[in-house]
Amino acid sequence: MNTSFNKDPVEAIRKFLAELPRQDGNAIDNAGQLLCAMVDAGLDQLSLPGSGQTLQRWRALAAVAAHDLSLVKLYEAHTDALAILAEAGANIAQPLNVWGVWCAEPPQARLDIHDDAEGADRVVVNGLKCWCSGAHAITHALVSGWNPAGQPCLAAVDLDQAGVTVTNDGWHAVGMAETASVDVHFENARGHAIGGFDFYTDRPGFWQGGAGIAACWHGAAAQLASYLRARLAGKNDPHALAHLGRADVALSASAWGLRAAAQQIDAAPTADAYRLSMRVRLLTEQAAVEVMQALGRALGAAPFCRDPWVSRMMADLPVFLRQSHAERDLAALAQSTLRQEEGGEEEWRL
C-alpha cells in the first residue's frame, strides 16, 4: 500500500479542480470519472486520521466538497478505505485502485461472508448490498457482512469478477444523483478478510472518519456562504445582510468545532472519539442548514433557478446531510452524556 502521503494536498486539489482535465476534448464533469482522474493524479494520498495532520486531511475533503458533493462522497469513501486498510495493516491496495466503502446494513440486504478454502485471509461473499455509491466507477470495495457465527466482519472485494453484479436498482434521487448509490449482488465473490470481527466499528478510525464527513458538509456550506457574500458585496439591504451574519455565526462555530476536534484526535489518536464526532457532526449539520436557509431568504429563488452550481448544491447537500440521523443522534449523544461519571458537566465549563 502506498503510504507516501502528500505533505499538503489542499492547494493541489484546488488547482486540479479549477483546471479540470479533459476527456475527448471536453472537461470531465462526471463524479466517477473525476474521482478516477484524481486518483491517477495522486490526489488521494491524504494524511491518515490521528497522524498529526487530521485538520489537513479534513481541509482536503472540504476543498473537494466545495467543488461538488457527489464527487466528495466518492472521494471521501476512497480515502477512508485507504485509511481503513492502513489501520488493519492490510497491504492489498495497489496504485490506481479506486475504492468504495459499502457498510450500510439495512435489514433486507445483508451479506454473508465465510472463509474460503484458498487461504486464511480469503473469504467468499454472497448476498445483496444496498447504497453502493460509485459502483459503476470504482474498482474495489470494502463491504460489511456477517460470518456464520453471526458476527459482523469486513471484506475487500475486487469488483471486476464474475461474482459481482452492479445493478441500476435502488437509486432515484435528484440530490447526489451522480453518486449512483445502487444495489450490488454478490454470488460467490472472492475477497480478503480485513481485520477481525467487529474491527470496522471498534477501531479508533471509525468515529474519526465520521467526523471527517462533517468536514465535507462544512466545505459545501462554506462555499454557499461565499456565494452569498459575493452577491451581497456593496449592497445595503439590512435584511439580506442579517442572513449573511447568520451564516457567518453558524460557519464560525462549525469551523472552530472541526479545528478543536482535529486537535483532540491528533492529541489522543487511540481514544474513543464517539462523543467528539457526534458533537461536531451535529454542530456542522446545523450550520449547513442555517447557511442554506440564509442563502434562500437573502437572495430569493433566482440562484436556485438560474445558477447551475447553486441549484445542484442545494439539491445535493440536504441528501448528504441525511447521513446524520438527526434526533436519533441527538438522543444517542444525550444517553452518552447521562452515562458520564459525576462531574461530566466539566466539559461544558469554560
Coordinates of C-alpha atoms in Angstrom, one line a residue:
M1 CA 0.0 0.0 0.0
N2 CA 1.2 3.5 -0.9
T3 CA 1.8 5.4 2.4
S4 CA 3.7 8.3 0.9
F5 CA 1.0 10.8 1.8
N6 CA 1.1 14.3 0.4
K7 CA 2.5 17.0 2.8
D8 CA -0.2 19.4 1.9
P9 CA -2.5 18.3 -0.9
V10 CA -5.1 21.1 -0.5
E11 CA -3.8 23.6 -2.9
A12 CA -3.0 20.9 -5.4
I13 CA -6.6 19.7 -5.2
R14 CA -8.0 23.2 -5.6
K15 CA -5.8 23.8 -8.7
F16 CA -6.7 20.4 -10.2
L17 CA -10.5 21.2 -9.8
A18 CA -10.1 24.7 -11.1
E19 CA -8.4 23.3 -14.2
L20 CA -10.3 20.1 -14.8
P21 CA -8.7 17.5 -17.0
R22 CA -10.3 17.0 -20.4
Q23 CA -11.5 13.8 -22.0
D24 CA -12.3 13.6 -25.7
G25 CA -11.9 17.3 -25.8
N26 CA -14.5 18.0 -23.1
A27 CA -13.9 18.9 -19.4
I28 CA -14.7 15.9 -17.2
D29 CA -17.8 16.6 -15.1
N30 CA -18.9 13.1 -14.2
A31 CA -18.1 12.4 -10.5
G32 CA -16.9 8.9 -11.0
Q33 CA -14.6 9.8 -13.9
L34 CA -13.3 12.7 -12.0
L35 CA -12.6 10.6 -8.9
C36 CA -10.5 8.3 -11.1
A37 CA -8.7 11.2 -12.6
M38 CA -7.9 12.5 -9.0
V39 CA -6.5 9.0 -8.1
D40 CA -4.5 9.0 -11.3
A41 CA -3.0 12.3 -10.3
G42 CA -2.1 11.1 -6.8
L43 CA -4.5 13.5 -5.1
D44 CA -5.9 10.7 -2.9
Q45 CA -2.9 10.3 -0.7
L46 CA -4.0 12.2 2.4
S47 CA -2.5 12.1 5.8
L48 CA -4.2 9.4 7.9
P49 CA -6.6 10.3 10.7
G50 CA -4.8 10.8 14.0
S51 CA -1.4 11.1 12.4
G52 CA -0.9 14.7 13.5
Q53 CA -2.4 16.1 10.3
T54 CA -6.1 15.4 10.8
L55 CA -7.1 19.0 10.1
Q56 CA -5.1 19.0 6.8
R57 CA -7.0 15.8 5.8
W58 CA -10.3 17.5 6.6
R59 CA -9.3 20.6 4.7
A60 CA -8.7 18.4 1.6
L61 CA -12.2 16.9 2.0
A62 CA -13.7 20.4 2.4
A63 CA -11.9 21.6 -0.7
V64 CA -13.4 18.8 -2.8
A65 CA -16.9 19.3 -1.2
A66 CA -16.8 23.0 -2.2
H67 CA -16.5 21.9 -5.8
D68 CA -19.0 19.1 -5.9
L69 CA -20.8 17.0 -3.3
S70 CA -21.2 13.8 -5.4
L71 CA -17.5 13.9 -6.1
V72 CA -16.6 14.3 -2.4
K73 CA -18.9 11.5 -1.4
L74 CA -16.9 9.1 -3.6
Y75 CA -13.6 10.8 -2.8
E76 CA -14.1 10.6 0.9
A77 CA -15.1 6.9 0.7
H78 CA -12.0 6.1 -1.4
T79 CA -9.6 7.9 1.1
D80 CA -11.5 6.3 4.0
A81 CA -10.9 2.9 2.5
L82 CA -7.2 3.6 2.3
A83 CA -7.2 4.7 5.9
I84 CA -9.1 1.6 7.0
L85 CA -6.7 -0.7 5.1
A86 CA -3.8 1.0 6.7
E87 CA -5.4 0.7 10.2
A88 CA -5.9 -3.0 9.6
G89 CA -2.3 -3.5 8.3
A90 CA -3.7 -4.8 5.0
N91 CA -1.2 -4.2 2.2
I92 CA -3.5 -5.0 -0.7
A93 CA -4.3 -1.6 -2.2
Q94 CA -2.4 -1.2 -5.5
P95 CA -1.7 2.1 -7.3
L96 CA -4.7 3.3 -9.3
N97 CA -7.2 1.1 -7.4
V98 CA -10.4 3.1 -6.8
W99 CA -12.2 2.1 -3.6
G100 CA -15.6 2.4 -2.0
V101 CA -16.8 1.7 1.5
W102 CA -20.2 -0.1 1.4
C103 CA -21.1 -0.7 5.0
A104 CA -24.8 0.3 5.3
E105 CA -26.7 -2.5 7.0
P106 CA -30.4 -2.3 6.1
P107 CA -32.2 -5.5 7.4
Q108 CA -33.3 -6.6 3.9
A109 CA -29.8 -6.5 2.4
R110 CA -27.0 -8.1 4.4
L111 CA -24.0 -10.0 3.1
D112 CA -22.9 -13.5 4.2
I113 CA -19.1 -13.7 4.4
H114 CA -17.4 -17.0 5.1
D115 CA -13.9 -18.4 4.9
D116 CA -12.6 -19.6 1.5
A117 CA -10.6 -22.8 1.4
E118 CA -8.0 -21.0 -0.7
G119 CA -6.3 -19.2 2.2
A120 CA -6.5 -18.0 5.8
D121 CA -7.4 -14.4 4.8
R122 CA -9.6 -15.3 1.8
V123 CA -13.3 -15.1 2.0
V124 CA -16.4 -15.8 -0.1
V125 CA -19.1 -13.1 -0.2
N126 CA -22.8 -13.7 -1.0
G127 CA -25.9 -11.6 -0.9
L128 CA -27.3 -8.1 -1.8
K129 CA -25.7 -4.8 -0.8
C130 CA -27.6 -1.5 -0.9
W131 CA -26.4 2.1 -1.0
C132 CA -23.3 1.2 -3.1
S133 CA -22.0 4.6 -4.0
G134 CA -19.9 4.8 -7.1
A135 CA -20.5 1.2 -8.0
H136 CA -20.3 1.8 -11.7
A137 CA -17.0 3.8 -11.4
I138 CA -14.8 2.2 -8.8
T139 CA -12.6 -1.0 -9.0
H140 CA -12.7 -2.3 -5.4
A141 CA -14.9 -2.0 -2.3
L142 CA -14.8 -2.7 1.4
V143 CA -18.0 -4.4 2.3
S144 CA -19.5 -5.2 5.7
G145 CA -21.2 -8.5 6.3
W146 CA -21.8 -11.3 8.7
N147 CA -19.9 -14.6 9.3
P148 CA -21.5 -17.9 10.0
A149 CA -21.3 -17.2 13.8
G150 CA -23.4 -14.1 13.3
Q151 CA -20.5 -11.7 13.9
P152 CA -20.0 -8.6 11.8
C153 CA -17.0 -8.6 9.6
L154 CA -15.3 -6.7 6.8
A155 CA -14.0 -7.8 3.4
A156 CA -12.2 -6.2 0.5
V157 CA -13.6 -7.3 -2.9
D158 CA -12.3 -6.7 -6.4
L159 CA -15.4 -5.7 -8.3
D160 CA -14.1 -6.9 -11.7
Q161 CA -15.1 -10.6 -11.2
A162 CA -17.9 -12.8 -12.4
G163 CA -19.5 -13.0 -8.9
V164 CA -20.3 -9.3 -8.7
T165 CA -23.3 -7.7 -10.5
V166 CA -23.7 -4.0 -10.4
T167 CA -27.3 -3.1 -11.0
N168 CA -29.2 0.2 -11.8
D169 CA -31.7 -0.5 -9.0
G170 CA -32.3 1.4 -5.7
W171 CA -31.3 4.9 -6.6
H172 CA -33.8 7.5 -8.0
A173 CA -32.5 10.7 -6.2
V174 CA -32.2 14.1 -7.7
G175 CA -29.8 15.2 -5.0
M176 CA -26.4 13.4 -5.0
A177 CA -27.6 11.8 -8.3
E178 CA -24.0 11.2 -9.6
T179 CA -23.1 9.0 -6.7
A180 CA -25.4 6.4 -8.3
S181 CA -25.7 4.5 -5.0
V182 CA -27.2 1.4 -6.5
D183 CA -27.7 -2.2 -5.3
V184 CA -25.0 -4.7 -6.0
H185 CA -25.4 -8.5 -6.0
F186 CA -22.6 -10.8 -4.8
E187 CA -22.6 -14.5 -5.7
N188 CA -19.6 -16.5 -4.5
A189 CA -17.4 -13.4 -5.0
R190 CA -13.9 -13.8 -3.7
G191 CA -12.3 -11.3 -1.3
H192 CA -9.9 -10.6 1.5
A193 CA -10.9 -10.6 5.2
I194 CA -10.0 -7.2 6.7
G195 CA -9.4 -7.2 10.5
G196 CA -11.3 -9.4 12.9
F197 CA -15.0 -9.4 13.7
D198 CA -16.2 -6.0 14.9
F199 CA -13.0 -4.4 13.5
Y200 CA -14.8 -1.9 11.4
T201 CA -16.8 -0.2 14.1
D202 CA -14.4 -0.9 17.1
R203 CA -11.3 0.7 15.6
P204 CA -10.4 4.3 16.6
G205 CA -10.7 5.5 12.9
F206 CA -14.4 4.7 12.8
W207 CA -15.5 7.8 14.6
Q208 CA -12.5 9.8 13.4
G209 CA -13.8 9.1 9.9
G210 CA -17.3 10.0 11.0
A211 CA -16.1 13.5 12.0
G212 CA -14.4 13.8 8.6
I213 CA -17.9 13.6 7.0
A214 CA -18.7 16.8 8.8
A215 CA -15.7 18.4 7.1
C216 CA -17.4 17.6 3.8
W217 CA -20.6 19.2 4.9
H218 CA -18.7 22.3 6.2
G219 CA -16.8 22.7 2.9
A220 CA -20.1 22.8 0.9
A221 CA -21.8 25.2 3.3
A222 CA -18.8 27.5 3.4
Q223 CA -18.8 27.7 -0.4
L224 CA -22.5 28.5 -0.4
A225 CA -21.9 31.3 2.2
S226 CA -19.1 32.6 0.0
Y227 CA -21.5 32.8 -2.9
L228 CA -23.9 34.7 -0.7
R229 CA -21.2 37.1 0.4
A230 CA -20.2 37.8 -3.2
R231 CA -23.8 38.6 -4.2
L232 CA -24.3 41.0 -1.3
A233 CA -21.0 42.9 -1.7
G234 CA -21.7 46.6 -2.0
K235 CA -25.4 46.2 -1.2
N236 CA -27.1 47.9 1.7
D237 CA -30.1 45.6 2.3
P238 CA -30.2 45.1 6.1
H239 CA -32.5 42.0 5.9
A240 CA -30.2 40.2 3.4
L241 CA -27.1 41.3 5.4
A242 CA -28.7 39.8 8.5
H243 CA -28.8 36.5 6.8
L244 CA -25.1 36.7 5.9
G245 CA -24.4 37.5 9.5
R246 CA -26.4 34.4 10.5
A247 CA -24.3 32.3 8.1
D248 CA -21.1 33.8 9.5
V249 CA -22.0 32.9 13.0
A250 CA -23.0 29.3 12.1
L251 CA -19.9 28.6 10.0
S252 CA -17.5 30.2 12.5
A253 CA -18.9 27.8 15.2
S254 CA -18.6 24.9 12.8
A255 CA -15.0 25.7 11.8
W256 CA -14.0 26.1 15.5
G257 CA -15.6 22.8 16.3
L258 CA -13.8 21.0 13.5
R259 CA -10.4 22.5 14.3
A260 CA -10.8 21.6 18.0
A261 CA -11.9 18.1 17.1
A262 CA -8.9 17.6 14.8
Q263 CA -6.6 18.8 17.5
Q264 CA -8.1 16.4 20.1
I265 CA -7.9 13.4 17.7
D266 CA -4.2 14.1 17.0
A267 CA -3.5 14.5 20.7
A268 CA -5.2 11.2 21.5
P269 CA -5.4 9.1 18.3
T270 CA -6.4 5.9 20.0
A271 CA -9.1 7.4 22.3
D272 CA -12.8 6.8 21.7
A273 CA -13.9 9.7 19.5
Y274 CA -17.6 8.9 19.6
R275 CA -18.8 11.9 21.7
L276 CA -16.4 14.3 19.9
S277 CA -17.5 13.1 16.5
M278 CA -21.2 13.2 17.3
R279 CA -20.9 16.8 18.6
V280 CA -19.0 18.1 15.6
R281 CA -21.3 16.3 13.2
L282 CA -24.5 17.7 14.7
L283 CA -22.9 21.2 15.1
T284 CA -21.9 21.2 11.4
E285 CA -25.2 19.8 10.2
Q286 CA -27.0 22.7 12.0
A287 CA -24.6 25.2 10.5
A288 CA -25.2 23.8 7.0
V289 CA -28.9 24.1 7.4
E290 CA -28.5 27.7 8.7
V291 CA -26.5 28.6 5.6
M292 CA -28.9 27.0 3.2
Q293 CA -31.8 28.9 4.8
A294 CA -29.8 32.1 4.8
L295 CA -29.0 32.0 1.1
G296 CA -32.6 31.3 0.1
R297 CA -34.0 34.0 2.3
A298 CA -31.4 36.6 1.3
L299 CA -31.4 36.0 -2.5
G300 CA -34.8 34.5 -3.2
A301 CA -35.5 32.0 -5.9
A302 CA -33.1 33.3 -8.6
P303 CA -29.9 31.3 -7.7
F304 CA -32.0 28.1 -7.3
C305 CA -33.4 28.5 -10.8
R306 CA -30.7 30.3 -12.8
D307 CA -27.3 29.2 -11.3
P308 CA -26.5 25.6 -12.1
W309 CA -23.9 25.2 -9.3
V310 CA -26.2 26.6 -6.6
S311 CA -29.2 24.6 -7.7
R312 CA -27.1 21.4 -7.7
M313 CA -25.5 22.1 -4.4
M314 CA -28.9 23.0 -2.8
A315 CA -30.3 19.7 -4.1
D316 CA -27.2 17.6 -3.0
L317 CA -26.5 19.0 0.4
P318 CA -29.8 18.0 2.1
V319 CA -29.4 14.5 0.9
F320 CA -25.8 14.2 2.1
L321 CA -26.7 15.7 5.5
R322 CA -29.0 12.7 6.0
Q323 CA -26.0 10.6 6.8
S324 CA -26.8 12.2 10.1
H325 CA -29.6 10.5 11.9
A326 CA -30.9 13.8 13.3
E327 CA -32.9 13.4 16.5
R328 CA -31.7 9.8 16.9
D329 CA -28.1 11.1 17.0
L330 CA -29.1 13.8 19.5
A331 CA -30.8 11.3 21.7
A332 CA -27.8 8.9 21.5
L333 CA -25.5 11.7 22.4
A334 CA -27.8 12.6 25.4
Q335 CA -27.7 8.9 26.5
S336 CA -23.9 9.0 26.3
T337 CA -23.9 12.2 28.4
L338 CA -26.1 10.6 31.1
R339 CA -23.7 7.7 31.3
Q340 CA -20.8 10.0 32.1
E341 CA -19.5 9.8 35.7
E342 CA -20.5 12.5 38.1
G343 CA -18.7 15.7 37.2
G344 CA -19.1 15.1 33.4
E345 CA -20.5 18.6 33.1
E346 CA -16.9 19.8 33.4
E347 CA -16.8 19.5 29.6
W348 CA -19.3 22.4 29.3
R349 CA -17.4 24.8 31.5
L350 CA -15.1 27.5 30.3

